[in-house]
Coordinates of C-alpha atoms in Angstrom, one line a residue:
X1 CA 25.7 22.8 5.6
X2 CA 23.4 25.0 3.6
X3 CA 19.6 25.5 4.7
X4 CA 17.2 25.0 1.9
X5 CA 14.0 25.2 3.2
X6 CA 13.1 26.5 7.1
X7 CA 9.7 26.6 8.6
X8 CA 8.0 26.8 12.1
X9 CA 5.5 25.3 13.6
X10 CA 3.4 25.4 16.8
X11 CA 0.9 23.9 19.0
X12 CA -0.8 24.2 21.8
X13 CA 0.7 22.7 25.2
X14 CA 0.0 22.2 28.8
X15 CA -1.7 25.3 30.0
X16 CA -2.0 27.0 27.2
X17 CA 1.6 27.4 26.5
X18 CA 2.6 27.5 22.8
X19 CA 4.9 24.9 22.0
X20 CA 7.2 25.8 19.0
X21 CA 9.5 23.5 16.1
X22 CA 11.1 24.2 13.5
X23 CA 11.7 21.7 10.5
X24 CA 14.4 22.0 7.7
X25 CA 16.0 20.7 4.8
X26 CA 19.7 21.2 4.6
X27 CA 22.4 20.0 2.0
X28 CA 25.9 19.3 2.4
X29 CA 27.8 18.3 -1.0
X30 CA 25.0 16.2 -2.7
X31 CA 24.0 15.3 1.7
X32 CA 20.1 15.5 2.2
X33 CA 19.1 15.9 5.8
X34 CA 15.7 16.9 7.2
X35 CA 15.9 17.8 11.1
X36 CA 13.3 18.7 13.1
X37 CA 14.1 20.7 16.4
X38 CA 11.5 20.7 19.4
X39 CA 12.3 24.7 21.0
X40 CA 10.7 24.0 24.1
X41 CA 13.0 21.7 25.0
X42 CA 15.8 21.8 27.3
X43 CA 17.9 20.7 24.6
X44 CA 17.6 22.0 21.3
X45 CA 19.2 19.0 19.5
X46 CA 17.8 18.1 16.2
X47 CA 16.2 15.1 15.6
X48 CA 17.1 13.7 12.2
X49 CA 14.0 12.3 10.3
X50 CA 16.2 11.5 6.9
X51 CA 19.8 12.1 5.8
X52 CA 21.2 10.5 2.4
X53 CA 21.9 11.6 -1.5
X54 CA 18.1 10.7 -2.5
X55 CA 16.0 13.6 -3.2
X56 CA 12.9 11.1 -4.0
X57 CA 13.8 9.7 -0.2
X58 CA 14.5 13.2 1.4
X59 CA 11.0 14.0 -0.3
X60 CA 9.0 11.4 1.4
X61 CA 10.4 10.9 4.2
X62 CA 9.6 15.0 4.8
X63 CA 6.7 14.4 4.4
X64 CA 5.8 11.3 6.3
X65 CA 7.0 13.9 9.2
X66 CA 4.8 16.4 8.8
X67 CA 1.4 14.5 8.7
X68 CA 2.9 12.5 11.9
X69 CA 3.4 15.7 13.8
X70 CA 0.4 17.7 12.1
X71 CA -1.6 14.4 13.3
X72 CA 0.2 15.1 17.0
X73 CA -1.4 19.1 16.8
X74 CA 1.9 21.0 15.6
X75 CA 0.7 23.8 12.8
X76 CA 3.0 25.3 10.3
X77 CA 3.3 28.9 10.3
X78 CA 3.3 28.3 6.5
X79 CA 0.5 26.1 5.0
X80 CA 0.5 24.0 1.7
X81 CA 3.5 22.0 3.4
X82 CA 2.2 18.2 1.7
X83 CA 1.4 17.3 -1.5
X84 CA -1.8 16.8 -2.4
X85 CA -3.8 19.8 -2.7
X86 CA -6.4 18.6 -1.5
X87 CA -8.6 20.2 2.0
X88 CA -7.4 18.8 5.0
X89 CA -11.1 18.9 6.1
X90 CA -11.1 15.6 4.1
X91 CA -14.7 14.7 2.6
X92 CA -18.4 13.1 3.6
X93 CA -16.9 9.8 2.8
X94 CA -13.8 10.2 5.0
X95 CA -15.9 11.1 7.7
X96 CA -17.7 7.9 6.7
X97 CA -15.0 6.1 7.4
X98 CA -13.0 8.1 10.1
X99 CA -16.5 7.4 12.4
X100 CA -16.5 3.2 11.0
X101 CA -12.7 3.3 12.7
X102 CA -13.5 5.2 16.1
X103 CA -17.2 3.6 16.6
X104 CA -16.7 -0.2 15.6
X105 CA -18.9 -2.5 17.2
X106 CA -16.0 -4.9 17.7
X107 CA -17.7 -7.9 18.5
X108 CA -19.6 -7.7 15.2
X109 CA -16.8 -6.4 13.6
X110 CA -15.0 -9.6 14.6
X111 CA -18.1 -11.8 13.3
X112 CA -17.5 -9.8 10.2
X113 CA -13.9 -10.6 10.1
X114 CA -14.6 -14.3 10.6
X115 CA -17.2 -14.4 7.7
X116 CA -14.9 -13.3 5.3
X117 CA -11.9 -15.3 6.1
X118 CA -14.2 -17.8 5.8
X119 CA -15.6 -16.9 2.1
X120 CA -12.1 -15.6 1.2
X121 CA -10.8 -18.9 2.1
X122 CA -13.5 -20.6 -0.3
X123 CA -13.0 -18.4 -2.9
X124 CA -9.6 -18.7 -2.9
X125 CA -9.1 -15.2 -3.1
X126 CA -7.1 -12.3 -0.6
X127 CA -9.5 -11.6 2.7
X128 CA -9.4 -8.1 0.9
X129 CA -11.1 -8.6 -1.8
X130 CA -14.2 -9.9 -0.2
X131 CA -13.9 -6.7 2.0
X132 CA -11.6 -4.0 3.1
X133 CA -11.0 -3.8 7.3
X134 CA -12.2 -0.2 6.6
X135 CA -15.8 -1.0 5.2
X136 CA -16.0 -3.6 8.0
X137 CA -15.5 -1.4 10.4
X138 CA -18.1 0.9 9.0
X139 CA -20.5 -2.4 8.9
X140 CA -20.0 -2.2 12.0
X141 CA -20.2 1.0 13.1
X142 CA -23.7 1.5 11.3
X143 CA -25.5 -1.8 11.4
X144 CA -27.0 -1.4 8.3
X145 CA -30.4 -4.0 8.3
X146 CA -31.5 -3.5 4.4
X147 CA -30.3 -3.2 1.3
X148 CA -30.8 0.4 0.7
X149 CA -29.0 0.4 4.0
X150 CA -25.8 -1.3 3.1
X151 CA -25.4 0.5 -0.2
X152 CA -25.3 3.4 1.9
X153 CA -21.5 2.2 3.0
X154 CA -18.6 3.4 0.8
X155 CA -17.1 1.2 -1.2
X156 CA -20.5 -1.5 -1.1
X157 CA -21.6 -1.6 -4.9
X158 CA -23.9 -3.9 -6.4
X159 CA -21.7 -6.0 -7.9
X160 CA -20.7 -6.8 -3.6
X161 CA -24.4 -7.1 -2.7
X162 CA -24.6 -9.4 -5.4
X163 CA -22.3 -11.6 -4.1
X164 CA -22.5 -11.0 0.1
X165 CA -25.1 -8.6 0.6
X166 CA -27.8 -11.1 2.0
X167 CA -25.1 -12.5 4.1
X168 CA -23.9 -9.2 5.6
X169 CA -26.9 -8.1 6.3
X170 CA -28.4 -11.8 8.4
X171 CA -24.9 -10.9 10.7
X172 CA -26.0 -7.3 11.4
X173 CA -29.6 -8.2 12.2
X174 CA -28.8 -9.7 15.5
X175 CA -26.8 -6.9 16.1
X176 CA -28.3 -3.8 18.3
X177 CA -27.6 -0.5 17.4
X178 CA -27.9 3.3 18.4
X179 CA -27.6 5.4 15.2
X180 CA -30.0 5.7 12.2
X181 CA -29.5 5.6 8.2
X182 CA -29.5 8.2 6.3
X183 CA -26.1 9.0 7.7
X184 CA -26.0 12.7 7.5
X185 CA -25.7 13.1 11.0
X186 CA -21.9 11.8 10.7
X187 CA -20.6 15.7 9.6
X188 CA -22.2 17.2 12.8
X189 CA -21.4 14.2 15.4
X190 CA -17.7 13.4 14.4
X191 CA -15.4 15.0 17.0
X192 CA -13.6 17.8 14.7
X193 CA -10.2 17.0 16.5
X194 CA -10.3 13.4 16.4
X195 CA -11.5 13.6 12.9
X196 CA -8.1 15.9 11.8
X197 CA -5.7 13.9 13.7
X198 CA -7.6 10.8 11.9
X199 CA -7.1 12.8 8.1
X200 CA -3.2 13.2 9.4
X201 CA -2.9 9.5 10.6
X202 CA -4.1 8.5 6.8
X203 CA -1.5 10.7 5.3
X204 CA 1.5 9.1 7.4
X205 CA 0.2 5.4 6.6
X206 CA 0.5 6.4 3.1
X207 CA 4.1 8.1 3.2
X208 CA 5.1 5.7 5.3
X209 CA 4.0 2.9 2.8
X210 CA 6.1 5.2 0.4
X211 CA 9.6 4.7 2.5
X212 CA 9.0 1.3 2.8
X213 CA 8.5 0.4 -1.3
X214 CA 11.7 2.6 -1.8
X215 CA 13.6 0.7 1.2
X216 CA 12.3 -2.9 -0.5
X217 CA 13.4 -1.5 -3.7
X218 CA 17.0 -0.4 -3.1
X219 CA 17.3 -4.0 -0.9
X220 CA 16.4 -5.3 -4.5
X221 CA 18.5 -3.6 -6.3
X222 CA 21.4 -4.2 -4.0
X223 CA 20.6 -8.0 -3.9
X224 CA 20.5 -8.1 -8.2
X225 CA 23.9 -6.6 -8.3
X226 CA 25.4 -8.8 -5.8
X227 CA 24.0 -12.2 -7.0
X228 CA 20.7 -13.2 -4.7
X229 CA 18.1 -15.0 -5.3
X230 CA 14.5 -14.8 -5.4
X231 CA 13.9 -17.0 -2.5
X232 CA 16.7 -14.8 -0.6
X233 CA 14.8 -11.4 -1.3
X234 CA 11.5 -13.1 -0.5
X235 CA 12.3 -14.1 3.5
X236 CA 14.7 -10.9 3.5
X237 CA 11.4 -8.8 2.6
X238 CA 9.0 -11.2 3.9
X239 CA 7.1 -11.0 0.6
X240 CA 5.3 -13.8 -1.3
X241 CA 7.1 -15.0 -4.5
X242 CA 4.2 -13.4 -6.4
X243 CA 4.4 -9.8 -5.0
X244 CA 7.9 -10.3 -4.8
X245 CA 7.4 -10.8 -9.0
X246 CA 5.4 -7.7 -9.1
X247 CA 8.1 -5.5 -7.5
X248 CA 10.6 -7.3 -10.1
X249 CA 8.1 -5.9 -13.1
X250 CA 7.8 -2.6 -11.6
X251 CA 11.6 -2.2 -11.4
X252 CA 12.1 -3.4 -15.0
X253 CA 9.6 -0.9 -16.4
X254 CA 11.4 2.0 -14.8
X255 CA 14.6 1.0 -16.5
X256 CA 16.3 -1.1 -14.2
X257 CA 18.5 -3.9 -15.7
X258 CA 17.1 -7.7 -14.0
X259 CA 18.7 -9.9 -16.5
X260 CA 21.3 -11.3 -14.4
X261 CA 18.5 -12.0 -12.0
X262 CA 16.4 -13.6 -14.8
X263 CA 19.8 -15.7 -16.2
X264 CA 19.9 -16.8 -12.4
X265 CA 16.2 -18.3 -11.3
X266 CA 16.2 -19.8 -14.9
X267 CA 19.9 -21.9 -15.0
X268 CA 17.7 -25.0 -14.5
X269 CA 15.4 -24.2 -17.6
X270 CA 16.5 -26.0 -20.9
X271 CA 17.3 -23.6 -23.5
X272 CA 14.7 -25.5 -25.7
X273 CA 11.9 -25.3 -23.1
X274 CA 13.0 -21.5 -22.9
X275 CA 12.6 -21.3 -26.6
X276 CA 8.9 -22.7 -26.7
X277 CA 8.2 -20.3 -24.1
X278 CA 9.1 -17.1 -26.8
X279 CA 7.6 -18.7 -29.4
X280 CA 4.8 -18.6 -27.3
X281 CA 4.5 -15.3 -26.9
X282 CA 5.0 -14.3 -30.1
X283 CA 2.5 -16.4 -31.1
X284 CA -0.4 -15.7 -28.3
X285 CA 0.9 -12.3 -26.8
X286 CA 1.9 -11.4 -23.2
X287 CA -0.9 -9.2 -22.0
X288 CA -1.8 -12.5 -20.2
X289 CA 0.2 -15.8 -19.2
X290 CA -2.0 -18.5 -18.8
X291 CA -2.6 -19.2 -22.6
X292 CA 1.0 -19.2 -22.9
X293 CA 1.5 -21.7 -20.1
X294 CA -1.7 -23.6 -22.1
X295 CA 0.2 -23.3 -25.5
X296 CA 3.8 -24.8 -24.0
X297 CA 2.4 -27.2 -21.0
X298 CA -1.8 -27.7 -22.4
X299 CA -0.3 -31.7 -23.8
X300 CA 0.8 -32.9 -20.0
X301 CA -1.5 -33.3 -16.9
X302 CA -0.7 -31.6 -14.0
X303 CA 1.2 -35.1 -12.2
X304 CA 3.5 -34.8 -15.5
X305 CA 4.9 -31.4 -15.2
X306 CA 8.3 -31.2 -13.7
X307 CA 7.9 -28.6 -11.6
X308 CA 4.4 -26.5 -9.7
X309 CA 2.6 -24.7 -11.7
X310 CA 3.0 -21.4 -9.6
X311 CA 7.0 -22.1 -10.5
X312 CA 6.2 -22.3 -14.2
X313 CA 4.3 -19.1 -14.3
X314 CA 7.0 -17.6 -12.1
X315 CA 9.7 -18.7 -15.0
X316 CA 6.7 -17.3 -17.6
X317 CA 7.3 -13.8 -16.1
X318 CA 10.9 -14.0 -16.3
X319 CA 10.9 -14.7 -19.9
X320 CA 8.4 -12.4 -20.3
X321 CA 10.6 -9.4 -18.7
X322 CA 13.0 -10.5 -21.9
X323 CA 10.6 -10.6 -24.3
X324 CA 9.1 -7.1 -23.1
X325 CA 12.3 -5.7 -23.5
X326 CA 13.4 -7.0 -27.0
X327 CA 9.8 -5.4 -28.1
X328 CA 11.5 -2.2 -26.5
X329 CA 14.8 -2.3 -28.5
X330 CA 13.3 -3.3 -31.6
X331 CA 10.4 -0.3 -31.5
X332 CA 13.7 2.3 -30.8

């Protein structure tokens, strides 16, 4: 097995003894593996963090390692180890938010949580979209009482005030708090340690995130070739039928061949219905679907149709991966 990258790292241990690692890549006929080795320890076995012929893979998953043990207090003896460039001493905003996750009020972070289940519910929208966890928890943290007060949280625009500001802010004025706005004080009270393991604990959500879209998207792949179903990869990957549709896009515009998942979920589709759908397209466009679903289904009341409408505009996306692709073929 060749070595293709080495490097050390250290931290500090129990009375001030250095603790010592070293991580590699290694490759073995077209075989990645990244092992990380603990020196301190009695044994010296590696502990594999990826093996496999992806280089993309081998990539992430290196580096999901590194910001878990950079987040634990290891150091490389040679900096610059993850990708992107930018200070590990993060930014105002960060610390913003880094202090919103280790200060919460959670009792008014749960009456925050509650309010927007509430509205997202109403809205028929994702809880999200009303507001991130992250900029409740800063709510939270800060107990902003005005309106100059809450635009002072990242992420609060005016467009947000305009819809929930003056509900916010009657939540946070029964609730007490310690600090003061303007929030300057943030960069001189955040804990310097807590605030770098924080910036590390970001980076591994994010590679983490990474592995998991690449795992879902080989389990795809997998599934296409061998004949299964939507409905199969959606309780397999415990994703909705609409994100599972998403994934489905994302593969098709990187090259991927779905059409003998598309011949598949629409068997049950009459050619002719099929048809009307294309002409459809061609005749509105696909940026969006629902004048397409307007110009083929606009004539029949919902209590007509034959199937849900979230199944029709599932079978609109489908066609819509063929059509895409004949656009495609025809420009070359």
């Amino acid at each position: 097995m060749q070595i293709v990258f080495l490097n050390t790292f250290e931290k500090l241990g129990e009375g001030q003894r250095i603790d010592s690692a070293q991580l590699s890549i290694c490759e073995n006929q077209g075989i990645w593996a990244v092992l990380w080795v603990e020196l301190n320890e009695e044994s010296e076995d590696p502990i594999t963090w990826f093996e496999g012929t992806s280089w993309e893979e081998m990539i992430v998953a290196f580096r999901h390692g590194i910001a878990r043990v950079m987040g634990e207090g290891y150091a490389p003896i040679i900096d610059g180890m993850l990708d992107d460039r930018r200070s590990t001493t993060g930014s105002f905003v960060t610390m913003l938010q880094c202090y919103g996750e280790l200060h919460a009020n959670q009792e008014l972070f749960q009456k925050l949580r509650e309010w927007r289940r509430t509205k997202a519910i109403a809205e028929k929208r994702s809880a999200y979209l009303v507001a991130t966890n992250r900029m409740l928890w800063m709510i939270s943290a800060f107990v902003p009482k005005t309106a100059d007060e809450l635009a002072q949280i990242p992420g609060w625009g005016s467009a947000k005030h305009a819809s929930y500001g003056l509900e916010v802010l009657e939540i946070t004025s029964e609730a007490d708090r310690e600090t003061e706005f303007p929030l300057q004080w943030v960069s001189d009270k955040l804990d310097s340690i807590a605030y770098t393991q924080w910036l590390y604990k970001q980076k591994e959500t994010k590679y983490k995130s990474q592995m998991d879209r690449q795992q879902a998207k080989k389990h795809i792949l997998t599934a296409v070739q061998q004949g299964g179903s939507l409905e199969q990869l959606g309780v397999e990957l415990e994703l909705s039928r609409r994100e599972l549709m998403d994934r489905i896009e994302q593969l098709e515009q990187e090259g991927y061949d779905m059409e003998s998942l598309i011949t598949r979920e629409l068997v049950e589709m009459p050619d002719d219905e099929q048809q009307l759908v294309w002409d459809a397209l061609s005749l509105v466009g696909d940026k969006y679907l629902k004048p397409v679903l307007q110009q083929v289904y606009g004539t029949l009341e919902a209590s007509q149709l034959n199937k849900p409408v979230d199944v029709l505009y599932e079978r609109l996306r489908l066609i819509r991966l063929r059509f895409r692709r004949s656009l495609t073929s025809k420009a070359v």
